[in-house]
Coordinates of C-alpha atoms in Angstrom, one line a residue:
M263 CA 145.0 89.4 -192.0
L264 CA 147.7 86.9 -191.6
F265 CA 148.3 87.7 -187.9
I266 CA 144.6 87.8 -186.9
V267 CA 144.1 84.2 -188.5
A268 CA 147.5 83.1 -186.7
L269 CA 146.0 84.6 -183.4
I270 CA 142.4 82.8 -183.9
V271 CA 144.1 79.6 -184.2
M272 CA 146.4 80.0 -181.2
V273 CA 143.7 81.1 -179.2
G274 CA 141.7 78.0 -180.5
V275 CA 144.4 75.8 -179.3
C276 CA 144.8 77.3 -176.1
L277 CA 141.3 76.9 -175.2
W278 CA 141.1 73.1 -176.2
F279 CA 144.0 72.0 -174.2
E280 CA 143.2 74.5 -171.0
P281 CA 141.8 71.8 -168.8
A282 CA 144.4 69.5 -169.3
W283 CA 147.1 72.6 -168.1
A284 CA 145.1 73.3 -165.6
D285 CA 145.2 69.7 -164.0
K286 CA 148.6 69.2 -164.5
L287 CA 149.7 72.3 -162.9
S288 CA 147.4 71.8 -159.7
D289 CA 148.9 67.9 -159.5
A290 CA 152.4 69.7 -159.6
I291 CA 151.6 72.2 -156.9
A292 CA 149.9 69.5 -154.7
S293 CA 152.9 67.6 -154.8
A294 CA 155.3 70.1 -153.8
P295 CA 155.8 70.5 -149.9
Q296 CA 154.3 73.5 -147.8
G297 CA 156.1 76.2 -146.2
A298 CA 157.5 79.4 -146.2
E299 CA 161.3 77.8 -147.3
A300 CA 162.9 78.1 -150.5
G301 CA 161.3 75.0 -152.4
Q302 CA 157.9 74.9 -150.8
I303 CA 154.6 76.8 -151.5
D304 CA 153.5 78.9 -148.8
P305 CA 149.4 79.0 -149.0
S306 CA 149.0 82.1 -146.8
K307 CA 151.0 84.1 -149.7
P308 CA 149.1 85.7 -152.6
A309 CA 149.2 84.1 -156.1
G310 CA 152.3 85.0 -158.6
F311 CA 153.5 83.2 -161.3
L312 CA 151.4 80.5 -163.0
G313 CA 148.9 81.4 -160.1
I314 CA 151.0 79.7 -157.7
P315 CA 151.0 81.0 -154.0
G316 CA 154.3 82.8 -153.3
A317 CA 155.9 82.8 -156.8
P318 CA 157.2 85.9 -157.8
S319 CA 154.7 88.8 -159.3
V320 CA 156.1 90.5 -162.3
N321 CA 156.1 94.0 -162.3
L322 CA 154.0 94.8 -165.5
I323 CA 155.9 98.5 -166.5
L324 CA 159.1 96.2 -166.5
A325 CA 157.5 93.9 -168.3
F326 CA 156.1 96.0 -170.9
V327 CA 159.2 97.4 -171.4
W328 CA 161.3 94.5 -171.8
A329 CA 158.9 93.2 -174.6
V330 CA 159.5 96.1 -176.2
W331 CA 163.5 95.7 -176.3
V332 CA 163.0 91.9 -177.0
G333 CA 160.8 92.8 -180.2
W334 CA 163.2 95.5 -181.3
I335 CA 166.3 93.5 -180.9
F336 CA 164.8 90.4 -183.1
S337 CA 162.8 92.5 -185.7
T338 CA 166.6 94.4 -186.2
V339 CA 168.8 91.4 -186.4
G340 CA 166.4 88.6 -187.0
A341 CA 167.5 87.3 -183.9
F342 CA 168.5 87.3 -180.5
G343 CA 164.6 88.0 -179.6
G344 CA 164.1 84.7 -177.8
V345 CA 167.6 85.1 -175.9
M346 CA 167.1 88.2 -174.8
A347 CA 163.1 86.9 -173.8
G348 CA 164.6 84.1 -172.0
V349 CA 166.7 86.4 -169.9
G350 CA 163.9 88.5 -169.1
H351 CA 161.7 85.6 -167.8
M352 CA 164.6 84.0 -166.2
T353 CA 166.9 86.7 -164.6
V354 CA 165.0 90.1 -165.0
F355 CA 161.7 88.9 -163.7
G356 CA 163.2 86.2 -161.4
L357 CA 161.7 83.4 -162.3
G358 CA 164.2 81.2 -163.2
A359 CA 165.8 81.5 -159.4
Y360 CA 162.1 80.3 -158.8
A361 CA 161.7 77.5 -160.9
K362 CA 165.3 76.4 -160.1
S363 CA 164.2 76.0 -156.0
F364 CA 162.0 73.0 -156.6
K365 CA 164.9 71.0 -158.2
T366 CA 165.2 68.7 -155.3
T367 CA 161.4 69.5 -153.3
A368 CA 159.3 69.1 -156.3
P369 CA 161.0 68.1 -159.6
A370 CA 157.4 68.1 -161.7
L371 CA 156.9 71.6 -160.9
N372 CA 160.4 72.3 -161.6
K373 CA 159.9 71.1 -165.1
L374 CA 156.6 72.7 -165.7
A375 CA 157.6 75.8 -164.8
T376 CA 160.5 75.3 -167.0
D377 CA 158.4 74.4 -170.0
S378 CA 156.4 77.5 -168.9
I379 CA 159.2 80.0 -169.5
R380 CA 160.3 77.8 -172.8
A381 CA 156.7 78.7 -174.2
S382 CA 156.5 82.1 -173.3
N383 CA 159.7 82.8 -174.6
Q384 CA 158.4 81.6 -178.1
F385 CA 155.3 83.1 -178.0
L386 CA 156.7 86.8 -177.9
V387 CA 159.3 85.2 -180.9
G388 CA 156.8 84.2 -183.3
T389 CA 154.8 87.1 -182.6
S390 CA 157.7 89.4 -183.3
A391 CA 158.6 87.0 -186.3
L392 CA 155.4 87.5 -187.8
I393 CA 155.3 91.2 -187.7
S394 CA 158.9 91.6 -188.8
S395 CA 158.3 89.1 -191.7
F396 CA 155.6 91.1 -193.2
N397 CA 157.3 94.6 -193.0
Y398 CA 160.6 93.2 -194.0
W399 CA 158.9 91.6 -197.4
K400 CA 157.5 95.3 -197.9
M401 CA 160.7 96.5 -197.5
G402 CA 161.9 93.7 -200.4
R403 CA 164.6 92.5 -197.7
L404 CA 163.3 89.1 -197.2
V405 CA 164.2 85.9 -199.4
L406 CA 161.3 84.2 -199.6
P407 CA 162.7 80.9 -201.1
L408 CA 165.4 80.4 -198.6
A409 CA 163.1 81.3 -195.8
V410 CA 160.6 78.7 -197.1
A411 CA 163.2 75.9 -197.2
L412 CA 164.6 76.7 -193.6
G413 CA 161.0 76.7 -192.4
A414 CA 160.3 73.5 -194.0
G415 CA 163.2 72.0 -192.0
S416 CA 162.2 73.9 -189.1
L417 CA 158.8 72.0 -189.0
L418 CA 160.4 68.7 -188.2
G419 CA 163.3 69.7 -186.2
A420 CA 160.8 71.6 -183.9
W421 CA 158.3 69.0 -183.6
G422 CA 160.6 66.4 -182.9
S423 CA 162.5 68.3 -180.0
A424 CA 159.8 69.5 -178.3
T425 CA 158.1 66.2 -178.3
L426 CA 161.2 64.5 -177.0
T427 CA 161.9 67.2 -174.3
A428 CA 158.4 68.5 -172.9
G429 CA 158.4 67.8 -168.9
K430 CA 162.0 66.2 -168.9
I431 CA 164.3 68.9 -168.7
S432 CA 165.3 70.6 -165.5
F433 CA 165.7 74.2 -165.0
S434 CA 169.8 74.2 -164.3
Q435 CA 170.2 71.7 -167.3
Y436 CA 167.8 74.4 -169.3
Q437 CA 170.1 77.4 -168.4
G438 CA 173.2 75.6 -168.5
W439 CA 172.7 74.5 -172.3
F440 CA 171.0 77.7 -172.9
G441 CA 174.3 79.7 -172.2
L442 CA 176.5 77.2 -173.7
F443 CA 175.0 77.3 -177.3
V444 CA 174.8 81.1 -176.8
L445 CA 178.5 81.7 -175.9
A446 CA 179.8 79.1 -178.7
L447 CA 177.5 81.5 -181.0
G448 CA 179.5 84.9 -179.5
C449 CA 182.8 83.0 -180.1
Y450 CA 182.2 82.0 -183.8
L451 CA 180.9 85.7 -184.7
F452 CA 183.7 87.2 -183.1
W453 CA 185.9 85.3 -185.4
E454 CA 183.6 85.9 -188.2
T455 CA 184.5 89.8 -188.0
S456 CA 188.0 89.4 -188.1
G457 CA 189.8 90.0 -191.0
A458 CA 189.8 86.1 -191.8
G459 CA 186.2 85.3 -191.4
Q460 CA 185.3 88.9 -193.9
A461 CA 187.8 87.7 -196.7
S462 CA 185.2 85.3 -198.0
K463 CA 182.2 87.5 -197.6
K464 CA 182.7 90.0 -200.9
K465 CA 179.2 89.6 -202.2
A466 CA 177.6 90.5 -199.0
K467 CA 180.0 93.3 -198.4
A468 CA 179.1 94.6 -202.1
A469 CA 175.3 94.4 -201.2
A470 CA 175.4 96.1 -197.7
K471 CA 177.4 98.8 -199.1
A472 CA 175.2 99.5 -201.9
F473 CA 172.2 99.5 -199.6
E474 CA 173.9 101.7 -197.1
E475 CA 174.6 104.1 -200.1
S476 CA 170.9 104.3 -201.2
V477 CA 170.2 105.4 -197.1
K478 CA 172.4 107.8 -197.3
K479 CA 170.9 109.6 -200.3
Q480 CA 167.9 108.9 -198.9
K481 CA 168.9 111.2 -195.8
A482 CA 170.0 113.9 -198.4
G483 CA 166.6 113.9 -199.8
E484 CA 167.0 112.2 -202.9
Q485 CA 164.0 109.7 -203.7
V486 CA 165.2 106.3 -203.9
D487 CA 163.2 103.4 -204.6
T488 CA 164.5 100.8 -202.0
K489 CA 161.7 98.7 -203.1
A490 CA 162.4 98.0 -206.7
L491 CA 166.0 97.5 -205.3
G492 CA 165.3 94.9 -203.0
V493 CA 165.5 91.3 -203.7
K494 CA 164.4 90.0 -206.9
T495 CA 164.1 86.0 -207.2
T496 CA 165.0 85.0 -210.9
K497 CA 165.1 81.1 -210.8
V498 CA 164.0 78.8 -208.6
S499 CA 164.5 75.0 -209.2
L500 CA 165.1 71.9 -206.7
T501 CA 168.7 72.2 -206.6
R502 CA 169.6 76.3 -207.0
C503 CA 168.0 79.0 -206.5
E504 CA 168.9 82.7 -207.5
F505 CA 168.1 86.2 -206.3
T506 CA 169.4 89.8 -206.6
F507 CA 169.4 92.5 -203.8
Y508 CA 170.7 96.2 -204.8
G509 CA 172.4 94.9 -208.0
V510 CA 174.6 92.2 -206.7
E511 CA 173.4 88.5 -207.5
F512 CA 173.2 85.4 -205.0
A513 CA 172.4 81.7 -205.4
F514 CA 172.0 78.8 -203.1
N515 CA 171.0 75.0 -203.3
P516 CA 167.6 74.7 -201.3
L517 CA 168.8 71.3 -200.0
I518 CA 171.3 72.8 -198.0
P519 CA 169.0 75.5 -196.2
L520 CA 166.2 72.5 -195.5
L521 CA 168.7 70.4 -193.8
G522 CA 169.9 73.4 -191.7
G523 CA 166.4 74.4 -190.6
I524 CA 166.0 71.0 -189.2
A525 CA 169.3 70.8 -187.1
I526 CA 168.5 74.7 -185.9
A527 CA 164.9 74.1 -185.0
A528 CA 165.5 71.1 -182.8
V529 CA 168.7 73.1 -181.0
A530 CA 166.0 76.3 -180.8
A531 CA 163.0 74.4 -179.6
F532 CA 164.7 72.5 -176.9
L533 CA 166.2 76.2 -175.8
G534 CA 162.9 77.4 -176.1
V535 CA 164.0 80.3 -178.3
G536 CA 163.4 81.0 -182.1
G537 CA 166.7 80.1 -183.1
G538 CA 167.4 83.3 -184.9
F539 CA 170.9 83.2 -183.0
L540 CA 171.5 80.3 -185.5
L541 CA 169.4 81.3 -188.4
V542 CA 171.5 84.4 -188.4
P543 CA 174.8 83.3 -188.7
F544 CA 173.7 80.3 -191.1
L545 CA 172.2 83.0 -193.6
T546 CA 175.2 85.2 -193.5
S547 CA 177.9 82.7 -193.8
V548 CA 176.4 79.5 -195.4
A549 CA 174.3 81.8 -197.7
Q550 CA 176.5 84.5 -197.6
L551 CA 173.6 87.1 -197.2
P552 CA 174.3 90.9 -195.5
M553 CA 172.7 91.4 -192.4
Y554 CA 170.2 93.6 -194.0
L555 CA 168.8 90.5 -195.6
A556 CA 169.3 87.8 -192.6
A557 CA 166.9 89.6 -190.5
G558 CA 163.9 89.4 -192.5
T559 CA 164.6 85.8 -193.8
S560 CA 165.3 84.5 -190.6
A561 CA 162.1 85.8 -189.2
L562 CA 159.9 84.0 -191.4
A563 CA 161.6 80.8 -190.8
V564 CA 161.6 81.4 -187.1
L565 CA 157.7 81.9 -187.5
I566 CA 157.3 78.7 -188.8
S567 CA 159.2 77.0 -186.0
M568 CA 157.6 78.7 -183.1
I569 CA 154.2 77.6 -184.3
T570 CA 155.3 74.0 -184.5
S571 CA 157.4 74.3 -181.5
I572 CA 154.4 76.2 -179.4
A573 CA 152.0 73.8 -180.6
T574 CA 153.8 70.8 -179.5
L575 CA 154.1 71.8 -176.1
M576 CA 150.7 73.1 -175.6
T577 CA 149.6 69.5 -176.5
K578 CA 152.0 68.1 -173.6
G579 CA 150.3 70.2 -170.9
T580 CA 152.3 73.3 -170.8
P581 CA 150.9 76.0 -168.7
L582 CA 151.2 79.6 -169.5
D583 CA 151.1 83.1 -167.4
W584 CA 148.1 84.9 -169.6
S585 CA 148.3 87.9 -167.9
L586 CA 152.1 88.3 -168.2
V587 CA 152.4 86.9 -171.7
G588 CA 149.4 88.9 -172.8
L589 CA 150.8 92.2 -171.5
E590 CA 154.2 91.4 -173.1
L591 CA 153.0 90.3 -176.6
I592 CA 151.6 94.0 -176.7
G593 CA 155.0 95.3 -176.1
I594 CA 156.4 92.8 -178.7
I595 CA 153.9 94.1 -181.3
V596 CA 155.6 97.7 -180.2
G597 CA 159.1 96.9 -180.8
S598 CA 158.9 94.6 -183.7
V599 CA 157.0 98.0 -185.7
I600 CA 159.7 100.2 -184.9
G601 CA 162.7 97.7 -185.3
P602 CA 162.7 97.5 -189.0
R603 CA 162.4 101.0 -189.4
T604 CA 165.2 101.8 -187.4
S605 CA 167.8 98.9 -188.7
K606 CA 168.8 100.7 -191.7
Y607 CA 170.5 103.8 -189.8
F608 CA 172.7 100.6 -188.2
S609 CA 175.8 99.6 -190.3
D610 CA 176.3 96.2 -191.2
I611 CA 179.2 95.9 -189.1
W612 CA 178.0 97.3 -186.2
L613 CA 174.5 95.1 -186.0
K614 CA 177.0 92.2 -185.8
R615 CA 179.2 93.2 -183.0
L616 CA 176.0 94.2 -181.1
F617 CA 175.2 90.4 -181.5
I618 CA 178.6 89.5 -180.2
V619 CA 178.7 91.4 -177.2
L620 CA 175.0 89.8 -176.1
S621 CA 176.2 86.6 -176.9
L622 CA 179.2 86.6 -174.8
Y623 CA 177.5 88.3 -171.9
V624 CA 174.6 85.9 -171.7
G625 CA 176.9 82.9 -172.3
I626 CA 179.3 83.2 -170.1
D627 CA 176.5 84.0 -167.5
Y628 CA 174.2 81.3 -168.0
V629 CA 176.8 78.5 -168.2
L630 CA 178.5 79.5 -164.8
R631 CA 174.9 79.8 -163.3
G632 CA 173.1 76.5 -165.0
F633 CA 176.3 73.9 -164.7
F634 CA 178.4 75.7 -161.7
N635 CA 175.6 77.8 -159.8
Y636 CA 178.1 80.4 -159.9
R637 CA 177.1 83.7 -160.8
I638 CA 179.3 86.7 -161.7
F639 CA 176.6 89.0 -163.0
G640 CA 173.6 90.1 -160.9

């Protein structure tokens, strides 16, 4: 029911602003020079991305498969869905190179296409976050007070960032900063998995171990009530919240995730991603949660941020390729349903290492492409 209500609201917003998007896109296309060279629009070519003549036409099978992967990775670790969605739109589908070609010939079209990629990423992540939040809540692996505190901060951060940057960021700037943030995150997480980084995570390790032991018992045929062992909130106040997970007690000050949510959502909205790649380290480092709780808690906070950021970009006239996004949403749903059910079969430390590998790969590649126009991958 929540999914249906959110979908109806989003469709209503989109229909309301559709005429403004069409006018803005038409003006941007009209301002671009005509011709067959890069950075030009060839009217004789069939329409592709955003209905632009000569723009890349995305393979629909590839788009669906990639969306399943995006939904799975986000719903499994609570992060990297927006990053992988961005990699798909920018690199795998070739939309990044196309948008970049208009940097000097048609700056308005360059920035409009960049905002469209940002919004497309967020639609995918928002859908995955909605499904994942519900699934993890049913499994007892979502810390609701913590997610709400992060989400409250996200409202302000996402709105402010999207308002200030819509229509003002070139694709090269976007790609470079996208890569830089992801690279910094990968380096931090690499340190966190070292002996020094693990020394301060006794509670998280104890909870992760208890959870993994229950999974082993289930595999052996034992009946384990995982819902009863899941998150149980024992105290909620303005300055302290307490909860238990598999017999391990945790506590946090709600004001800290509130401030963290503002900063994280601002960065995420600028990058056009969900923010899970920052929320997960925040939850595992500051809140000291095991990865098994970080995924679901991050998903709900991301959902709140995505709704705010998408709505803000829409009011700024950002167009979307609905045929592409619609198909991707189906793939996202499939991946998001599978993720929570398969994540329990991966160890806590290996989920983090997967996160690190993806961070380093994407970060290095995109920093070089965005700031130095140099490719070492692809």
